[in-house]
Short mmCIF file of C-alpha atoms in Angstrom, two decimals:
data_model
loop_
_atom_site.label_atom_id
_atom_site.label_comp_id
_atom_site.label_asym_id
_atom_site.label_seq_id
_atom_site.Cartn_x
_atom_site.Cartn_y
_atom_site.Cartn_z
CA MET A 1 -4.76 15.11 -22.94
CA LEU A 2 -3.91 15.47 -19.26
CA LYS A 3 -4.43 11.71 -18.77
CA ASP A 4 -2.15 10.97 -21.72
CA GLU A 5 0.59 13.21 -20.36
CA ALA A 6 0.40 11.64 -16.90
CA PHE A 7 0.59 8.07 -18.20
CA LYS A 8 3.36 8.97 -20.62
CA GLN A 9 5.42 10.46 -17.80
CA MET A 10 4.89 7.50 -15.47
CA LYS A 11 5.73 5.06 -18.24
CA SER A 12 8.95 6.95 -19.00
CA MET A 13 9.98 6.68 -15.35
CA GLY A 14 9.69 2.90 -15.44
CA PHE A 15 6.37 2.30 -13.70
CA ASN A 16 4.26 -0.57 -15.00
CA THR A 17 1.11 0.03 -12.92
CA VAL A 18 -0.83 3.11 -11.84
CA GLN A 19 -2.51 3.20 -8.46
CA LEU A 20 -5.64 5.26 -9.08
CA MET A 21 -7.59 6.94 -6.27
CA VAL A 22 -11.16 5.88 -7.08
CA GLN A 23 -13.92 7.65 -5.17
CA TRP A 24 -17.09 5.68 -4.45
CA SER A 25 -19.09 8.26 -6.43
CA ASP A 26 -16.82 7.83 -9.48
CA TRP A 27 -18.79 4.72 -10.41
CA ASN A 28 -21.83 4.78 -8.10
CA GLN A 29 -23.31 8.25 -8.50
CA ALA A 30 -26.60 7.55 -6.68
CA PRO A 31 -28.29 4.56 -5.04
CA ARG A 32 -28.30 1.73 -7.62
CA LYS A 33 -26.99 4.05 -10.33
CA PHE A 34 -23.70 2.90 -11.86
CA ASP A 35 -21.85 4.74 -14.62
CA TYR A 36 -18.33 3.69 -15.62
CA SER A 37 -17.66 6.22 -18.38
CA TYR A 38 -15.11 8.15 -16.28
CA LEU A 39 -13.20 5.10 -15.03
CA ASP A 40 -13.35 3.38 -18.41
CA SER A 41 -11.72 6.41 -20.03
CA ILE A 42 -8.77 6.15 -17.62
CA VAL A 43 -8.49 2.38 -18.01
CA ASN A 44 -8.46 2.78 -21.78
CA THR A 45 -5.67 5.36 -21.52
CA ALA A 46 -3.65 3.01 -19.32
CA LYS A 47 -4.11 0.25 -21.88
CA LYS A 48 -2.92 2.62 -24.63
CA TYR A 49 0.39 2.98 -22.77
CA ASP A 50 0.59 -0.73 -21.88
CA MET A 51 0.17 -0.02 -18.18
CA LYS A 52 -1.90 -1.80 -15.55
CA MET A 53 -4.32 -0.28 -13.05
CA TYR A 54 -4.62 -0.84 -9.30
CA PHE A 55 -7.85 0.70 -8.02
CA ALA A 56 -7.50 2.27 -4.57
CA MET A 57 -11.14 2.70 -3.57
CA PHE A 58 -11.99 5.61 -1.30
CA PHE A 59 -15.24 5.15 0.61
CA HIS A 60 -14.90 8.68 2.01
CA TYR A 61 -13.66 12.07 0.82
CA GLN A 62 -10.48 13.55 2.23
CA TRP A 63 -10.55 16.84 4.13
CA ASN A 64 -8.89 18.86 1.35
CA MET A 65 -11.31 17.95 -1.43
CA ALA A 66 -13.86 20.38 -2.89
CA LYS A 67 -16.79 21.34 -0.66
CA LYS A 68 -19.21 20.05 -3.30
CA PHE A 69 -18.41 16.54 -2.11
CA ASP A 70 -20.19 17.30 1.14
CA ASP A 71 -23.29 16.42 -0.90
CA PHE A 72 -22.08 12.86 -1.58
CA TRP A 73 -25.30 10.84 -1.48
CA VAL A 74 -23.91 8.32 1.03
CA TYR A 75 -23.54 11.11 3.58
CA HIS A 76 -27.25 11.93 3.35
CA VAL A 77 -29.07 8.59 3.27
CA GLU A 78 -30.73 9.44 6.59
CA ASP A 79 -30.87 13.16 7.40
CA HIS A 80 -33.16 14.72 9.99
CA ASP A 81 -32.97 17.26 12.81
CA GLY A 82 -29.98 18.84 11.07
CA LYS A 83 -27.97 15.64 11.54
CA SER A 84 -26.65 13.02 9.09
CA TYR A 85 -27.12 9.55 10.56
CA SER A 86 -25.23 7.79 7.76
CA ILE A 87 -21.83 9.24 8.79
CA GLN A 88 -19.64 8.81 11.85
CA TRP A 89 -19.99 11.60 14.39
CA GLY A 90 -17.56 13.52 16.54
CA LYS A 91 -18.25 15.80 19.45
CA GLY A 92 -20.84 18.56 19.70
CA ASP A 93 -22.19 19.62 16.33
CA GLN A 94 -19.83 17.33 14.36
CA ASN A 95 -22.82 15.34 13.16
CA ASN A 96 -23.16 16.47 9.55
CA SER A 97 -20.67 16.70 6.71
CA ALA A 98 -20.65 20.51 6.53
CA ASN A 99 -19.74 20.93 10.21
CA ILE A 100 -17.10 18.23 10.11
CA ARG A 101 -15.47 19.66 7.00
CA LYS A 102 -15.67 23.15 8.55
CA ASP A 103 -13.21 21.82 11.14
CA SER A 104 -10.95 20.52 8.31
CA LEU A 105 -11.68 16.91 9.21
CA GLU A 106 -12.67 13.93 7.09
CA VAL A 107 -16.16 12.49 6.82
CA PHE A 108 -16.44 8.70 7.09
CA PRO A 109 -19.60 6.72 6.33
CA GLU A 110 -21.35 4.85 9.11
CA TYR A 111 -20.47 1.61 7.31
CA TRP A 112 -22.76 -0.47 9.53
CA HIS A 113 -25.78 1.77 8.96
CA PRO A 114 -28.59 -0.55 7.76
CA GLN A 115 -28.91 1.37 4.48
CA ILE A 116 -25.20 2.02 3.88
CA TYR A 117 -23.77 -1.46 4.40
CA PRO A 118 -25.79 -3.22 1.64
CA ARG A 119 -25.20 -0.29 -0.75
CA LEU A 120 -21.44 -0.49 -0.17
CA LEU A 121 -21.35 -4.24 -0.78
CA GLU A 122 -23.40 -3.69 -3.92
CA ALA A 123 -21.02 -0.98 -5.14
CA ILE A 124 -17.90 -3.10 -4.57
CA GLU A 125 -19.40 -6.14 -6.26
CA ASN A 126 -20.64 -4.08 -9.21
CA LEU A 127 -17.18 -2.57 -9.75
CA ALA A 128 -15.50 -5.97 -9.59
CA GLN A 129 -18.05 -7.42 -12.00
CA HIS A 130 -17.54 -4.56 -14.47
CA TYR A 131 -13.76 -5.12 -14.61
CA ARG A 132 -13.79 -8.87 -14.14
CA ASP A 133 -12.53 -9.57 -17.65
CA SER A 134 -10.19 -6.57 -17.82
CA ASP A 135 -6.52 -7.42 -18.23
CA THR A 136 -5.69 -3.80 -17.34
CA VAL A 137 -7.33 -3.59 -13.90
CA ILE A 138 -5.35 -6.10 -11.85
CA ALA A 139 -6.04 -5.41 -8.14
CA TYR A 140 -8.27 -3.58 -5.67
CA GLN A 141 -7.57 -1.68 -2.48
CA LEU A 142 -10.70 -1.81 -0.34
CA GLY A 143 -10.68 1.62 1.22
CA ASN A 144 -7.85 3.98 2.04
CA GLU A 145 -7.20 4.69 5.73
CA GLU A 146 -10.78 3.69 6.49
CA GLY A 147 -12.40 2.06 9.53
CA PHE A 148 -13.28 4.16 12.55
CA ASN A 149 -12.72 7.83 11.78
CA TYR A 150 -9.23 8.38 13.14
CA TYR A 151 -9.51 12.14 12.56
CA LEU A 152 -12.79 12.63 14.40
CA ASN A 153 -12.80 12.41 18.19
CA GLY A 154 -10.01 9.80 18.10
CA GLY A 155 -12.24 7.32 16.30
CA ASN A 156 -14.86 7.36 19.07
CA ASP A 157 -18.06 7.50 17.02
CA GLN A 158 -20.95 9.34 18.70
CA ASN A 159 -23.57 8.30 16.13
CA PRO A 160 -26.38 6.36 17.87
CA TYR A 161 -26.03 3.59 15.28
CA TYR A 162 -22.61 2.83 16.74
CA GLN A 163 -24.11 2.26 20.19
CA MET A 164 -26.94 0.23 18.69
CA LEU A 165 -24.43 -2.05 16.97
CA PHE A 166 -22.37 -2.35 20.16
CA ASN A 167 -25.47 -3.32 22.15
CA LYS A 168 -26.42 -5.93 19.57
CA TRP A 169 -22.87 -7.34 19.63
CA LYS A 170 -22.93 -7.57 23.44
CA GLU A 171 -26.23 -9.41 23.30
CA GLN A 172 -25.01 -11.89 20.69
CA THR A 173 -21.52 -12.55 22.08
CA LYS A 174 -22.27 -12.23 25.81
CA GLN A 175 -19.21 -9.97 26.00
CA SER A 176 -18.85 -6.33 26.97
CA ASP A 177 -15.28 -5.44 25.93
CA GLU A 178 -15.54 -2.51 23.51
CA LYS A 179 -12.05 -3.19 22.22
CA ALA A 180 -13.11 -6.69 21.12
CA PHE A 181 -16.26 -5.22 19.60
CA ARG A 182 -14.32 -2.70 17.52
CA LYS A 183 -11.95 -5.38 16.27
CA ASP A 184 -14.79 -7.76 15.38
CA THR A 185 -16.65 -4.97 13.59
CA ILE A 186 -13.81 -3.91 11.29
CA LEU A 187 -12.83 -7.53 10.63
CA ALA A 188 -16.37 -8.46 9.67
CA LEU A 189 -16.69 -5.45 7.38
CA TRP A 190 -13.49 -6.06 5.46
CA GLN A 191 -14.07 -9.80 5.23
CA SER A 192 -17.38 -9.02 3.55
CA PHE A 193 -15.77 -6.40 1.27
CA SER A 194 -13.19 -8.97 0.17
CA ASP A 195 -15.94 -11.54 -0.37
CA ALA A 196 -17.89 -9.03 -2.49
CA VAL A 197 -14.97 -8.83 -4.93
CA HIS A 198 -14.13 -12.52 -4.98
CA LYS A 199 -17.75 -13.52 -5.37
CA VAL A 200 -17.58 -12.27 -8.96
CA ASP A 201 -13.81 -12.16 -9.55
CA PRO A 202 -11.79 -14.72 -7.59
CA TYR A 203 -8.53 -13.95 -9.38
CA LYS A 204 -7.77 -10.30 -8.69
CA PRO A 205 -6.10 -9.70 -5.31
CA VAL A 206 -7.44 -7.27 -2.72
CA THR A 207 -5.87 -5.36 0.14
CA THR A 208 -6.33 -2.19 2.21
CA ASN A 209 -4.22 0.10 4.39
CA PHE A 210 -4.48 2.06 7.61
CA GLN A 211 -3.47 5.51 8.76
CA ALA A 212 0.29 5.94 8.12
CA GLY A 213 0.90 2.29 9.06
CA LEU A 214 0.27 3.15 12.71
CA PRO A 215 -1.26 -0.21 13.74
CA GLU A 216 1.74 -2.00 12.22
CA LYS A 217 4.25 0.37 13.81
CA GLY A 218 2.55 0.04 17.18
CA GLY A 219 2.64 -3.74 16.95
CA THR A 220 -0.63 -4.12 18.79
CA PHE A 221 -4.33 -3.26 18.62
CA ASP A 222 -4.99 0.31 17.49
CA TRP A 223 -8.14 1.62 19.17
CA HIS A 224 -8.62 4.50 16.75
CA GLU A 225 -8.91 2.23 13.71
CA GLY A 226 -9.99 -1.03 15.29
CA VAL A 227 -7.23 -3.23 13.85
CA ASP A 228 -3.94 -4.85 14.74
CA PRO A 229 -1.02 -5.99 12.50
CA ALA A 230 -2.60 -9.43 11.93
CA PHE A 231 -5.60 -7.79 10.27
CA TYR A 232 -4.58 -8.58 6.67
CA LYS A 233 -4.56 -12.30 7.38
CA GLU A 234 -7.60 -12.36 9.65
CA ALA A 235 -9.70 -10.31 7.19
CA ASN A 236 -8.98 -12.76 4.34
CA LEU A 237 -7.15 -10.14 2.31
CA ASP A 238 -4.73 -11.27 -0.38
CA MET A 239 -1.99 -8.69 0.18
CA VAL A 240 -0.31 -6.98 3.12
CA GLY A 241 -0.81 -3.35 2.09
CA THR A 242 1.14 -1.52 4.81
CA MET A 243 2.06 2.15 4.32
CA PHE A 244 5.61 3.43 4.88
CA TYR A 245 6.25 7.07 5.67
CA GLY A 246 8.83 8.69 7.91
CA ASN A 247 11.92 7.06 9.35
CA ASP A 248 10.42 4.47 11.70
CA GLY A 249 9.38 1.80 9.21
CA ASP A 250 11.55 -0.70 11.07
CA LEU A 251 8.86 -0.72 13.75
CA ALA A 252 6.32 -1.93 11.20
CA TRP A 253 8.66 -4.62 9.90
CA ASN A 254 9.33 -5.81 13.45
CA SER A 255 5.65 -6.56 14.01
CA LEU A 256 4.78 -7.77 10.50
CA ASP A 257 7.71 -10.19 10.29
CA LYS A 258 6.48 -11.98 13.42
CA ILE A 259 3.09 -12.64 11.85
CA TYR A 260 3.58 -13.21 8.13
CA ASN A 261 5.62 -15.62 6.05
CA TYR A 262 5.34 -13.66 2.84
CA THR A 263 6.80 -16.23 0.43
CA THR A 264 5.18 -19.48 1.55
CA GLN A 265 1.81 -18.46 2.98
CA GLY A 266 -0.75 -15.81 2.13
CA PRO A 267 -1.25 -12.95 2.18
CA ILE A 268 1.55 -11.84 -0.13
CA LEU A 269 3.53 -8.68 0.56
CA PHE A 270 2.57 -5.58 -1.44
CA PRO A 271 3.14 -2.31 0.47
CA SER A 272 0.48 0.03 -0.88
CA GLU A 273 2.09 3.40 -0.16
CA ILE A 274 5.78 4.20 0.21
CA GLY A 275 6.31 7.95 0.42
CA ALA A 276 8.41 9.23 -2.47
CA ALA A 277 8.97 12.96 -1.91
CA GLY A 278 10.87 15.12 0.57
CA GLN A 279 12.64 13.20 3.33
CA ASN A 280 10.51 10.23 2.27
CA SER A 281 12.52 10.09 -0.96
CA ILE A 282 15.52 8.82 1.01
CA ASN A 283 13.43 6.42 3.03
CA MET A 284 11.65 5.17 -0.07
CA LYS A 285 14.76 3.43 -1.35
CA SER A 286 15.28 1.51 1.87
CA TYR A 287 11.59 0.55 2.19
CA VAL A 288 11.50 -0.69 -1.40
CA LEU A 289 14.63 -2.79 -0.85
CA ASP A 290 13.22 -4.05 2.46
CA SER A 291 10.06 -5.10 0.63
CA LEU A 292 11.80 -6.81 -2.29
CA SER A 293 14.14 -8.70 0.01
CA ARG A 294 11.11 -10.15 1.80
CA GLY A 295 9.70 -11.47 -1.47
CA ALA A 296 7.23 -8.63 -2.17
CA GLN A 297 5.24 -9.10 -5.36
CA GLY A 298 5.14 -5.36 -5.94
CA PHE A 299 4.99 -2.03 -4.15
CA GLY A 300 3.40 1.38 -4.56
CA ILE A 301 5.36 4.61 -4.27
CA TYR A 302 3.29 7.68 -3.69
CA CYS A 303 3.27 11.46 -3.74
CA TYR A 304 0.83 14.31 -4.34
CA GLY A 305 2.70 15.45 -7.43
CA GLU A 306 5.52 17.24 -5.63
CA MET A 307 8.17 14.81 -6.88
CA TRP A 308 7.74 15.75 -10.55
CA GLY A 309 10.69 17.62 -12.02
CA THR A 310 12.78 17.23 -8.85
CA GLU A 311 15.56 14.98 -7.62
CA HIS A 312 12.85 12.79 -6.08
CA GLN A 313 11.65 11.87 -9.56
CA THR A 314 15.23 11.05 -10.53
CA ASN A 315 15.62 8.88 -7.44
CA ALA A 316 12.50 6.87 -8.29
CA THR A 317 13.47 6.58 -11.98
CA ASN A 318 16.95 5.27 -11.15
CA LEU A 319 15.63 2.74 -8.66
CA LEU A 320 12.99 1.46 -11.09
CA ALA A 321 15.64 1.11 -13.81
CA MET A 322 17.67 -1.24 -11.59
CA ILE A 323 14.59 -3.21 -10.63
CA SER A 324 13.63 -3.58 -14.29
CA ALA A 325 17.13 -4.72 -15.26
CA ASN A 326 16.98 -7.42 -12.57
CA GLN A 327 13.29 -8.26 -12.89
CA ASP A 328 13.80 -11.97 -13.48
CA LEU A 329 15.88 -12.41 -10.32
CA ILE A 330 13.46 -10.29 -8.29
CA THR A 331 10.35 -12.07 -9.57
CA ARG A 332 11.69 -15.58 -9.00
CA GLY A 333 14.02 -14.87 -6.10
CA LEU A 334 13.55 -16.04 -2.54
CA PRO A 335 14.96 -14.20 0.47
CA GLN A 336 18.38 -15.40 1.63
CA ALA A 337 21.01 -13.96 3.95
CA THR A 338 23.87 -12.30 2.11
CA ASP A 339 26.46 -14.54 3.80
CA GLN A 340 24.67 -17.84 3.16
CA GLY A 341 24.20 -20.10 0.16
CA GLN A 342 26.09 -20.79 -3.04
CA ILE A 343 27.05 -17.13 -3.55
CA THR A 344 27.96 -14.98 -0.56
CA LEU A 345 28.85 -11.36 0.12
CA GLN A 346 30.62 -10.06 3.17
CA GLN A 347 28.54 -7.04 4.10
CA PRO A 348 30.66 -3.87 4.20
CA GLU A 349 30.57 -1.79 7.33
CA GLY A 350 28.21 1.15 6.87
CA LEU A 351 25.97 -0.53 4.31
CA THR A 352 22.87 -2.68 4.64
CA SER A 353 22.78 -5.60 2.23
CA ARG A 354 19.70 -7.62 1.35
CA ALA A 355 19.59 -10.59 -1.01
CA LEU A 356 17.35 -12.72 -3.19
CA GLN A 357 18.48 -16.03 -4.61
CA VAL A 358 17.46 -18.45 -7.32
CA PRO A 359 19.38 -21.56 -8.41
CA ASN A 360 22.85 -20.47 -9.61
CA ALA A 361 22.15 -16.74 -9.19
CA LYS A 362 21.83 -14.12 -6.48
CA LEU A 363 20.97 -10.44 -6.30
CA PHE A 364 22.44 -8.21 -3.59
CA MET A 365 20.73 -4.86 -2.91
CA LEU A 366 22.79 -2.38 -0.90
CA ASN A 367 22.38 1.09 0.55
CA ASP A 368 23.16 3.08 3.68
CA ALA A 369 20.01 2.43 5.69
CA THR A 370 21.22 4.77 8.45
CA ALA A 371 20.21 7.63 6.15
CA LEU A 372 16.68 6.91 7.39
CA LYS A 373 17.56 8.38 10.74
CA LYS A 374 19.48 11.46 9.65
CA LEU A 375 20.26 13.78 6.75
CA PRO A 376 23.95 13.08 6.11
CA GLN A 377 26.18 14.94 3.70
CA ALA A 378 26.09 13.55 0.15
CA THR A 379 29.76 12.55 0.35
CA ALA A 380 30.82 9.50 -1.62
CA LYS A 381 32.66 6.70 0.10
CA GLU A 382 34.37 3.72 -1.48
CA TYR A 383 33.27 0.29 -0.30
CA GLU A 384 34.86 -3.08 -0.96
CA LEU A 385 32.46 -5.93 -1.76
CA PRO A 386 34.11 -9.35 -1.22
CA LEU A 387 32.21 -12.08 -3.11
CA LYS A 388 32.72 -15.81 -2.72
CA PHE A 389 31.38 -18.67 -4.84
CA ASN A 390 31.01 -21.99 -3.02
CA GLN A 391 30.70 -24.00 -6.23
CA THR A 392 33.24 -23.97 -9.03
CA GLY A 393 32.17 -22.45 -12.30
CA ARG A 394 32.03 -19.35 -14.44
CA TYR A 395 30.16 -16.42 -12.88
CA GLU A 396 29.06 -13.14 -14.42
CA VAL A 397 29.00 -10.25 -11.94
CA THR A 398 27.27 -6.94 -12.74
CA VAL A 399 27.18 -3.83 -10.57
CA MET A 400 24.57 -1.08 -11.01
CA VAL A 401 24.48 2.18 -9.07
CA ASN A 402 21.58 4.62 -9.31
CA GLY A 403 20.20 3.02 -12.46
CA LYS A 404 23.44 2.77 -14.41
CA LYS A 405 25.81 -0.15 -14.94
CA GLN A 406 29.06 0.63 -13.16
CA ASP A 407 31.04 -2.57 -13.54
CA SER A 408 30.84 -6.05 -15.05
CA LYS A 409 33.26 -8.97 -14.94
CA ILE A 410 33.59 -12.70 -15.43
CA VAL A 411 34.95 -14.68 -12.45
CA THR A 412 36.24 -18.26 -12.59
CA ASP A 413 38.51 -18.61 -9.55
CA GLY A 414 35.89 -18.89 -6.77
CA GLN A 415 36.10 -15.39 -5.39
CA THR A 416 36.48 -11.74 -6.27
CA SER A 417 36.30 -8.31 -4.72
CA LEU A 418 34.57 -5.29 -6.18
CA LYS A 419 34.86 -1.64 -5.30
CA VAL A 420 31.84 0.64 -5.40
CA SER A 421 31.55 4.35 -4.60
CA LEU A 422 28.31 5.36 -2.85
CA THR A 423 26.91 8.36 -1.05
CA PRO A 424 24.37 7.78 1.76
CA TYR A 425 21.65 8.49 -0.80
CA ASP A 426 22.75 5.90 -3.39
CA VAL A 427 21.59 2.35 -4.06
CA ALA A 428 23.71 -0.43 -5.56
CA PHE A 429 22.56 -3.72 -7.09
CA VAL A 430 25.08 -6.54 -7.51
CA SER A 431 23.80 -9.43 -9.60
CA VAL A 432 25.73 -12.69 -9.82
CA GLN A 433 24.81 -15.48 -12.25
CA LYS A 434 26.55 -18.76 -12.88
CA THR A 435 26.84 -19.12 -16.65
CA ALA A 436 28.86 -22.36 -16.89
CA ASN A 437 30.28 -25.15 -14.71
#
């Protein structure tokens, strides 16, 4: 019943896909034991409501989960002397799951442990095989904020297996740079995780993400997690799964845009987590528009349930309504500057305009992106939107604000000007389609 209510609510908001947090033990309860009854029940409920599923695999348990998960079998593959050698270690007695969780920290597997690595590949491949023919499960996220344990001693693993792997790497590569070792290690792991899926299911895309998008925001190698912004491409992942929280997402775009051509070369753009509650609710609108205007093939907006029944839910519902109403233009559209091409818009001062174009049509997506950096008063301001058509013909212009159609007109004389009233928290979509020569 709870599953039904959740899917019903998400469907009513306009979502078409549910990103499900899938714990390793949800389908792999013990070594070589696989039971899909729990996941199948959720997939069947999604199918009932005509929704798709995106599995976000968690290879570790988060700090705030029940203490019973300290007994996760992966954490105890090799236990002796009061220590767990199949997890990453911190300082002092942070060498077993109970002590690490006592400090309110997260417990990460020692992925490269000789007994853990093959079991993890087996688990990923088994999951992908089970849902290979499912038209409900459409994508996989290979871990959530995984890699070196960012929370534990700054990602500096004290487990002897780490040093053993480093020594082996130095011997094989004739190098000694630990930074290069950490990068090679995480790349090799995620390349093999991706291969494990595509070995049995070459058609469903895979991605991952890293702690709060920090490697992308930093624009360079992140020691704590062992990756840099080029990781998605270098690891043979199919989607750029960056996370967007806070008000500094422009830093992530600055580094990502230098590396990826989202519309002509892989990987495609699919931000995995865009915060949707609190201050993030304001930022969410800008990050979604930023993503769509770069040709994103989708996006995930995320909360821990605190958006339900609040203005944050309304914000997401209104935005999804406008996206749904313009789905054809968004799906087929390619990024184009607002003041270039067959149909142009002079960007009003105080607004940020982004655009997608297809032959004889263009979608403009506008909001006050400065709201990312402040909490302005929700005072409406009237903006003039001058449109120009560089080919003669009959054009249909539609304006939507916050999910509702505000204006619509037919234009035949080559130009027009619209007026729209927006607060700093509003979003406007202006769609223009040529309907006749």
